Short mmCIF file of C-alpha atoms and ligand atoms in Angstrom, two decimals:
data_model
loop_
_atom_site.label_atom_id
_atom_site.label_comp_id
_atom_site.label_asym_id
_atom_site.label_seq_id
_atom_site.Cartn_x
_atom_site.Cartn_y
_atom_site.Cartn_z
CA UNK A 1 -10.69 -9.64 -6.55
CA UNK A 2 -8.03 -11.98 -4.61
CA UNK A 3 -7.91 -10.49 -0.88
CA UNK A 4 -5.34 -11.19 1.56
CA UNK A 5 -5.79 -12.42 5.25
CA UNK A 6 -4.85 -10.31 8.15
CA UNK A 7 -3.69 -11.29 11.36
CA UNK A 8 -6.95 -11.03 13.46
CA UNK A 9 -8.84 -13.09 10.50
CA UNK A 10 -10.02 -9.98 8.54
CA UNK A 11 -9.62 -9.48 4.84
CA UNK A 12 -7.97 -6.87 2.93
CA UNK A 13 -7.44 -6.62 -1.22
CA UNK A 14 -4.51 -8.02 -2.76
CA UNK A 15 -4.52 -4.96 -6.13
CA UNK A 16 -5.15 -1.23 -5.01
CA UNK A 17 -4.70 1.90 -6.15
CA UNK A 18 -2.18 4.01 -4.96
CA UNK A 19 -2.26 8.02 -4.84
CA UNK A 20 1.23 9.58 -4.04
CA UNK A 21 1.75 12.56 -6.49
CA UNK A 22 -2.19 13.19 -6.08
CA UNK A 23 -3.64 16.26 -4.78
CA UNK A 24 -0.81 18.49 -5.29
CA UNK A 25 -2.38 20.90 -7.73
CA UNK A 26 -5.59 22.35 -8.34
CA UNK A 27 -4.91 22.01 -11.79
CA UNK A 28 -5.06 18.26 -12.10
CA UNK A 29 -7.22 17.71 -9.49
CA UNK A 30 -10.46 17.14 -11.91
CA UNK A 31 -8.34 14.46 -13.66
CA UNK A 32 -7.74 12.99 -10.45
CA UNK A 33 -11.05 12.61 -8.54
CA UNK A 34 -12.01 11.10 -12.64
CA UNK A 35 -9.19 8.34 -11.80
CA UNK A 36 -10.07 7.46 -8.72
CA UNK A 37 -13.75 7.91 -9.65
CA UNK A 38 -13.15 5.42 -12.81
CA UNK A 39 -10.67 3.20 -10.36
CA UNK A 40 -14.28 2.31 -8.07
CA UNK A 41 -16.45 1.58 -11.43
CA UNK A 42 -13.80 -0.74 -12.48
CA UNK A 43 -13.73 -2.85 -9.02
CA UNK A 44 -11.00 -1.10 -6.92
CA UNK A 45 -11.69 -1.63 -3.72
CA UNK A 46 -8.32 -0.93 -2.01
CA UNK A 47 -7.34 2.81 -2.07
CA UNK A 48 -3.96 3.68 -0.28
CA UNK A 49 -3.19 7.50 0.77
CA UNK A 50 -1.62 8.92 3.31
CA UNK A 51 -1.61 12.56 5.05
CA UNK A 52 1.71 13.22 3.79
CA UNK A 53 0.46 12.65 -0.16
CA UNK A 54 -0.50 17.08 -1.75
CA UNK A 55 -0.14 17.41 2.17
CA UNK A 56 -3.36 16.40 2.41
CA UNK A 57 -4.15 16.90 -1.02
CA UNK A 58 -4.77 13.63 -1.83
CA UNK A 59 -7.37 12.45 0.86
CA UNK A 60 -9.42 15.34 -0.35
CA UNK A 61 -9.05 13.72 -3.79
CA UNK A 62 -10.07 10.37 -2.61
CA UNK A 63 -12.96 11.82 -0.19
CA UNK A 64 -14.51 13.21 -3.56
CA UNK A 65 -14.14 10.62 -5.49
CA UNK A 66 -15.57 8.14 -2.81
CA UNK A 67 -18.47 11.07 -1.83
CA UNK A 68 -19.66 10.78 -5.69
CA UNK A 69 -19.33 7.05 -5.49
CA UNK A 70 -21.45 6.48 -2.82
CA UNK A 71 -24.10 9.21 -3.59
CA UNK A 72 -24.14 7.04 -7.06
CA UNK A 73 -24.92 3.96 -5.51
CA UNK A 74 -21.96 2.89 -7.09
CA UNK A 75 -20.68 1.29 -4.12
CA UNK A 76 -21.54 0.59 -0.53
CA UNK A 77 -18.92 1.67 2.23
CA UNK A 78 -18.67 -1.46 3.72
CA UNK A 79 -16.81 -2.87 -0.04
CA UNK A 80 -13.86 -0.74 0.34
CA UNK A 81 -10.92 -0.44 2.26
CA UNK A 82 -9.10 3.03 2.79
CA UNK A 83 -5.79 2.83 4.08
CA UNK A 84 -3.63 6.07 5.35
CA UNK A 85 -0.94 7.20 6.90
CA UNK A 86 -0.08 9.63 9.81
CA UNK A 87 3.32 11.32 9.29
CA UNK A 88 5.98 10.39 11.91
CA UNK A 89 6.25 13.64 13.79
CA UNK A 90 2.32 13.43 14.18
CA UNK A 91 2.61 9.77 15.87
CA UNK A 92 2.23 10.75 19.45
CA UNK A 93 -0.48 10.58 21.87
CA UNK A 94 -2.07 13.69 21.01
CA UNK A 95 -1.07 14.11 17.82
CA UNK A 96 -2.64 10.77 16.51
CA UNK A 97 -5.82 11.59 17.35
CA UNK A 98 -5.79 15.04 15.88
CA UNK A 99 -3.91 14.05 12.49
CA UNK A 100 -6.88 11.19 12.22
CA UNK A 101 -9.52 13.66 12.51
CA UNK A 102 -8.28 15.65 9.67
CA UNK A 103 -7.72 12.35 7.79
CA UNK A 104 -10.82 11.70 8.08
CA UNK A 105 -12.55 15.13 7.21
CA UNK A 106 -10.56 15.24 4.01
CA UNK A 107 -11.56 11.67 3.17
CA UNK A 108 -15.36 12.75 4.25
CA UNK A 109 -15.24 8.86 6.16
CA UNK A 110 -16.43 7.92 9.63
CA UNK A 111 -13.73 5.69 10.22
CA UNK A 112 -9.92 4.66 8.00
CA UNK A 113 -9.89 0.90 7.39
CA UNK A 114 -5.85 0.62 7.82
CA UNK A 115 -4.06 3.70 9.25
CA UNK A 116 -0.18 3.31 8.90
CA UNK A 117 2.55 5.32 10.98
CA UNK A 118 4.49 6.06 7.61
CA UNK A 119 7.78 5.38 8.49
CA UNK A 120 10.00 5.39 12.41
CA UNK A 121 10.20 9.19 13.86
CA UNK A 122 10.97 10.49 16.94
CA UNK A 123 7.91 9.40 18.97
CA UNK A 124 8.27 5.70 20.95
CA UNK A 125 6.36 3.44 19.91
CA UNK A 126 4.50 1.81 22.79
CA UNK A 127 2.83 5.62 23.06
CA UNK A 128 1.86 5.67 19.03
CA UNK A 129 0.59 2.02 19.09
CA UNK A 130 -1.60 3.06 22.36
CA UNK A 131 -3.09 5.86 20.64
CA UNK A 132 -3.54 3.87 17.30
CA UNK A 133 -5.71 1.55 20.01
CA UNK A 134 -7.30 4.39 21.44
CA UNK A 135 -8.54 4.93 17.91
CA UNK A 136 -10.07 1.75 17.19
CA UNK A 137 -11.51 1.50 20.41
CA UNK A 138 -13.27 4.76 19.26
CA UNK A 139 -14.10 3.29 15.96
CA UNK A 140 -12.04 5.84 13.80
CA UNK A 141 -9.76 3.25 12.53
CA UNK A 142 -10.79 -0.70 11.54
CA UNK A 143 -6.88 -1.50 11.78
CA UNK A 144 -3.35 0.02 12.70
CA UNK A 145 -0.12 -0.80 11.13
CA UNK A 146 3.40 0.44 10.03
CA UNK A 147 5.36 1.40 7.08
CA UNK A 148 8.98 1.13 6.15
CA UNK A 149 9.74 -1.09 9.05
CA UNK A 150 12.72 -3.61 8.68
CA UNK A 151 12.74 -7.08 10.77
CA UNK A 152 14.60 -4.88 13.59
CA UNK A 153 11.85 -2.29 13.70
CA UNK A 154 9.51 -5.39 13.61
CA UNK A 155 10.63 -7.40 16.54
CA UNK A 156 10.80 -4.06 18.61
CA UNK A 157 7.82 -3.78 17.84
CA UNK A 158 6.17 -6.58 19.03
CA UNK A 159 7.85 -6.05 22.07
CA UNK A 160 5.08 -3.07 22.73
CA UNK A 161 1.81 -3.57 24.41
CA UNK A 162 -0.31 -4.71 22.17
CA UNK A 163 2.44 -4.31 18.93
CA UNK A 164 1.46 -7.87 17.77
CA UNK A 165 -1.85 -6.00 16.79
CA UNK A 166 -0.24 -4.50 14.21
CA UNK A 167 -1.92 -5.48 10.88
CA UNK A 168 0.56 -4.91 7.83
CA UNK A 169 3.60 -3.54 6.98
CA UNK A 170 4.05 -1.22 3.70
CA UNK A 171 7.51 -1.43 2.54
CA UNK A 172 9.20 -1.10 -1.03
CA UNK A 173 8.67 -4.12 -3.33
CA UNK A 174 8.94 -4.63 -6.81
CA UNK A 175 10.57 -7.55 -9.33
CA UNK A 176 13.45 -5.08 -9.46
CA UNK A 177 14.00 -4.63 -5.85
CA UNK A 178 13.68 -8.29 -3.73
CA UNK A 179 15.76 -7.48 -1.34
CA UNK A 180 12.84 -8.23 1.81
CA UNK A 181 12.56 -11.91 0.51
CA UNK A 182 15.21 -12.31 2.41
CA UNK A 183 14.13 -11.93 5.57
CA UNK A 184 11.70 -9.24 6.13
CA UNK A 185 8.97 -10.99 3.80
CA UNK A 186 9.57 -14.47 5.40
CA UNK A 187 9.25 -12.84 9.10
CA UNK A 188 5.87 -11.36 7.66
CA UNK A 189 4.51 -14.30 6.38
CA UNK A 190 5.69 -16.15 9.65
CA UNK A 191 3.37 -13.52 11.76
CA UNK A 192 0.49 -13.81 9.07
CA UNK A 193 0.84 -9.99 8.31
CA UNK A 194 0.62 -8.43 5.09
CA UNK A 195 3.16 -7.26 3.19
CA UNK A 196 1.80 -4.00 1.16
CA UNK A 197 4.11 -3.66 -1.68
CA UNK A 198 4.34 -0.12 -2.50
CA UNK A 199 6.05 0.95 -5.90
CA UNK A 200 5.32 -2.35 -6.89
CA UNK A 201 6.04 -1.31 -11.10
CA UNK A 202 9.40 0.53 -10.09
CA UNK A 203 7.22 4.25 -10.28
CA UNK A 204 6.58 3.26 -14.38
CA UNK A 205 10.27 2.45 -14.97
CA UNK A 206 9.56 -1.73 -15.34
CA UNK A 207 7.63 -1.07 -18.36
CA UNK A 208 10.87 -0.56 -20.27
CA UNK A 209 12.44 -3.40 -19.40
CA UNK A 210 13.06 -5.87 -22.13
CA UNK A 211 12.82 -9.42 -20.23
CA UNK A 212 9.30 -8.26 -18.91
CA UNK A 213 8.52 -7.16 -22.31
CA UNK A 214 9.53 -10.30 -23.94
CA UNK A 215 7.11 -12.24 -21.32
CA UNK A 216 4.66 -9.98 -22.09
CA UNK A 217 4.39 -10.62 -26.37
CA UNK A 218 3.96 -14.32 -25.11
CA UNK A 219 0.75 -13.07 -23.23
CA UNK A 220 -0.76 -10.43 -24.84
CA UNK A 221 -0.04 -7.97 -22.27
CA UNK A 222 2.68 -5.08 -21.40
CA UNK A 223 5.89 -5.17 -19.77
CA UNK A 224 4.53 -3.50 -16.77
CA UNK A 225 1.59 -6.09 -16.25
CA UNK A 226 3.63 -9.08 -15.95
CA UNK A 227 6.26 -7.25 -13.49
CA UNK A 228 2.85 -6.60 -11.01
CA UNK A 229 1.35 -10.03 -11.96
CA UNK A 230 4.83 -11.31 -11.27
CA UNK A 231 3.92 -9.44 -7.64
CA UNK A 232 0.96 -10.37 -7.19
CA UNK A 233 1.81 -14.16 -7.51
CA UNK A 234 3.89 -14.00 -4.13
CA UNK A 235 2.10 -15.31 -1.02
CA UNK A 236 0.77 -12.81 1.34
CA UNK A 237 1.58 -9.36 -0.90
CA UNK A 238 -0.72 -6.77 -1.52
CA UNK A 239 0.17 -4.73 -4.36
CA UNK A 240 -0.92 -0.74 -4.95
CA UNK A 241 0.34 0.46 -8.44
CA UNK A 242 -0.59 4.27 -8.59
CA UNK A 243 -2.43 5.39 -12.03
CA UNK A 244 -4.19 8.43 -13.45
CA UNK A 245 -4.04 7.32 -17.07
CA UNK A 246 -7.72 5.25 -17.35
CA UNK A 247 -5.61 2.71 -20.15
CA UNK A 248 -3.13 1.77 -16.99
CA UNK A 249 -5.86 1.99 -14.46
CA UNK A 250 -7.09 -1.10 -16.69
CA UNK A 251 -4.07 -2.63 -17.60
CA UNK A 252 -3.13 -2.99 -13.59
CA UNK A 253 -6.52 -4.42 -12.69
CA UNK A 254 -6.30 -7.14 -15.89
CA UNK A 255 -2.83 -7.68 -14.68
CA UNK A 256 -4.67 -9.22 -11.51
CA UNK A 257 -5.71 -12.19 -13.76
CA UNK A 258 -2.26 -13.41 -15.52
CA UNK A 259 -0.89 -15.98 -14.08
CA UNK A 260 3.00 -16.54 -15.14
CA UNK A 261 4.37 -20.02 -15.78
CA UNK A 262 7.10 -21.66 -13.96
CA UNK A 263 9.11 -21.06 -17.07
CA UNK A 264 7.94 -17.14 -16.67
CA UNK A 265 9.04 -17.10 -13.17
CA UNK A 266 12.46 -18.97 -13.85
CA UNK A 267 13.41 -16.83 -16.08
CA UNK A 268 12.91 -13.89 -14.12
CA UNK A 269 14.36 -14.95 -11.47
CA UNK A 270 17.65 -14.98 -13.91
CA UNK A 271 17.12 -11.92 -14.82
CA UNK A 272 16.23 -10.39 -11.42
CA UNK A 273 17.82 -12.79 -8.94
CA UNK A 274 16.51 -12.94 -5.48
CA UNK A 275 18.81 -11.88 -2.30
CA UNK A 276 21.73 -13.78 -1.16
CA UNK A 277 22.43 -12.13 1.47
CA UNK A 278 20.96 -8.99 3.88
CA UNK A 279 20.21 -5.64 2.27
CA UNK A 280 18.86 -2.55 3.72
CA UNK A 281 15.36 -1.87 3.02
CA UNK A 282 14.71 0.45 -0.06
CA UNK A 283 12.86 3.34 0.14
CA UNK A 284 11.98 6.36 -1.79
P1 NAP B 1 4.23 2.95 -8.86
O1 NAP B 1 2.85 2.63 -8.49
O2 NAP B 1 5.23 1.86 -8.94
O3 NAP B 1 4.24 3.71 -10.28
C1 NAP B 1 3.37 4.77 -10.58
C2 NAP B 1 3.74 5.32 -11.98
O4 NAP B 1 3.58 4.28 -12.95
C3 NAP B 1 2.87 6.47 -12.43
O5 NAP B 1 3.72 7.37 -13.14
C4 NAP B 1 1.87 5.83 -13.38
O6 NAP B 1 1.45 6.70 -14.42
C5 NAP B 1 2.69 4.71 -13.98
N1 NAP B 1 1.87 3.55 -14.35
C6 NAP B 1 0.82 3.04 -13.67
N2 NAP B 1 0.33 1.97 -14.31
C7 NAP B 1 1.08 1.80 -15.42
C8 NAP B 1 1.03 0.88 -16.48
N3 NAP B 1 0.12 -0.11 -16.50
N4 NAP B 1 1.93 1.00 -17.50
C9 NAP B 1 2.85 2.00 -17.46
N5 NAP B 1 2.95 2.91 -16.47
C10 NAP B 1 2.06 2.81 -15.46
O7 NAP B 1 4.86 4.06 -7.89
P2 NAP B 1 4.35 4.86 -6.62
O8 NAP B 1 3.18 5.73 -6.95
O9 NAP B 1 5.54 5.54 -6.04
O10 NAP B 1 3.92 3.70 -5.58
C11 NAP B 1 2.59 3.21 -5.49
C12 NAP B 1 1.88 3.72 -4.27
O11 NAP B 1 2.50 3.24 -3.09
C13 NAP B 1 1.92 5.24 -4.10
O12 NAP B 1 1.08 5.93 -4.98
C14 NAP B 1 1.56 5.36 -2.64
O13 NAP B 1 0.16 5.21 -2.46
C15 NAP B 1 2.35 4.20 -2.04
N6 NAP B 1 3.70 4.57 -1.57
C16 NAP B 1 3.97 4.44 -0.23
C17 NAP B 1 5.22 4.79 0.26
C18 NAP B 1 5.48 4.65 1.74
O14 NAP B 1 6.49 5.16 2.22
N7 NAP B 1 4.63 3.96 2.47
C19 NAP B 1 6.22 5.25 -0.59
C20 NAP B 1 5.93 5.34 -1.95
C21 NAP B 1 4.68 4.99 -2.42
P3 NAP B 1 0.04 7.53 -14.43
O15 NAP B 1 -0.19 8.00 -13.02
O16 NAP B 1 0.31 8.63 -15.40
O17 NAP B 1 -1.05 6.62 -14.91
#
């Protein structure tokens, strides 16, 4: 698996799994804790989840799925990276520390590898970023970082104490929506921070589009795989396609391994032209 440099020289995955729509009934949570179960046996080693996800939901069906994992000797701790997020209304000094100690209970860990403030709230920063310290210094959290930031959220940012420890930024980015590359990914790169692309397959909707599909009869694969290879191609991304279904659980991870021609690439970029200019960022 291809893994992507962070700032302070650590490593992270470049393909994870993502879990948004997890954990939100007790119905499908069997099917679930199977997924992410089946996600480890097949070499995911990048799960990304967040407090907000089945309000809580969703670490509980990651913390299951990891549990069995482990007990199975399936995996050792130390191979995968858990990332999370801490809603913005929890982001405050005290509130940090409590909302990661839940995290963590649900996910049955000792510590998060990346924990995210999931997008700007009311709380300043400087006073989320000192208790995101607090927690590493504790050893509850490998790494801190942010989600949904734009390059003005950014440079504020690392105005803060210690806000140039920040160690990724999750934003929206998919073939079908560029608009960071034209400034937001650039300032990322510049910084040597990852850029977490989440609905990197458009939330399933790429997989009917007829340009990838075309692409895709050249290669054997599906419409869908060469929009995330397409992704996974660009310098410094890190890509986290959710899946239940065990067919695209495997399709994502062989999508990993295409590599697109400069042909490929040209003619997507036709067909899903990069910015020109400055858009907001895109969000769900
Ligand atoms: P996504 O990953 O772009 O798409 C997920 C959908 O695509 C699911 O319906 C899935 O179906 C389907 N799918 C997966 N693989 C496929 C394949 N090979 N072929 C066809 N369909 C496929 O959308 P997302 O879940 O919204 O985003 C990914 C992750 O990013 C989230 O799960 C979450 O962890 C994170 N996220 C973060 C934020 C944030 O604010 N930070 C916002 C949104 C998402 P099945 O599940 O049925 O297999």
């Amino acid at each position: 698996m291809r893994t992507c440099p962070l700032p302070n020289g650590a490593t992270m995955p470049a393909l994870g799994l993502g879990t948004w729509r997890m954990g939100e009934s007790k119905r499908s949570r069997a099917s679930e804790v199977a997924a992410v179960r089946l996600a480890l046996q097949l070499g995911y080693r990048l799960i990304d989840t967040a407090e907000m996800y089945g309000e809580g939901g969703a670490e509980e069906v990651v913390g299951e799925a990891v549990a069995q994992a482990l007990a199975a000797g399936e995996l050792r701790r130390d191979e995968l990276f858990v990332v999370s997020k801490v809603y913005p209304h929890n982001a405050s000094h005290t509130g940090i520390p409590a909302a990661c100690q839940r995290s963590l209970q649900r996910l049955r860990l000792e510590h998060i590898d990346l924990y995210l403030l999931h997008w700007r709230g009311q709380h300043p920063l400087h006073e989320t970023v000192a208790a995101f310290e607090a927690l590493k210094r504790q050893g509850r959290v490998r790494h801190w970082g942010v989600s949904n930031f734009d390059v003005d959220d950014m440079e504020e940012l690392m105005r803060v104490e210690h806000g140039a420890r920040c160690a990724a930024n999750q934003v929206y980015y998919a073939i079908s929506e560029r608009g960071i590359e034209y400034d937001l990914l650039p300032w990322l790169r510049e910084h040597r921070m990852p850029c977490m692309a989440y609905c990197p397959i458009g939330q399933g909707r790429l997989g009917g589009d007829e340009v990838l599909a075309a692409i895709g009869r050249a290669h054997g694969v599906s419409a869908t795989q060469v929009a995330l290879a397409w992704l996974l191609g660009q310098p410094g991304v890190v890509g986290i396609p959710k899946a239940v279904r065990p067919e695209h659980l495997r399709e994502n991870l062989a999508a990993a391994q295409l590599v697109l021609s400069a042909e490929d690439r040209a003619e997507l970029d036709r067909h899903f032209p990069p910015p020109r200019h400055k858009q907001s960022l895109a969000m769900t």
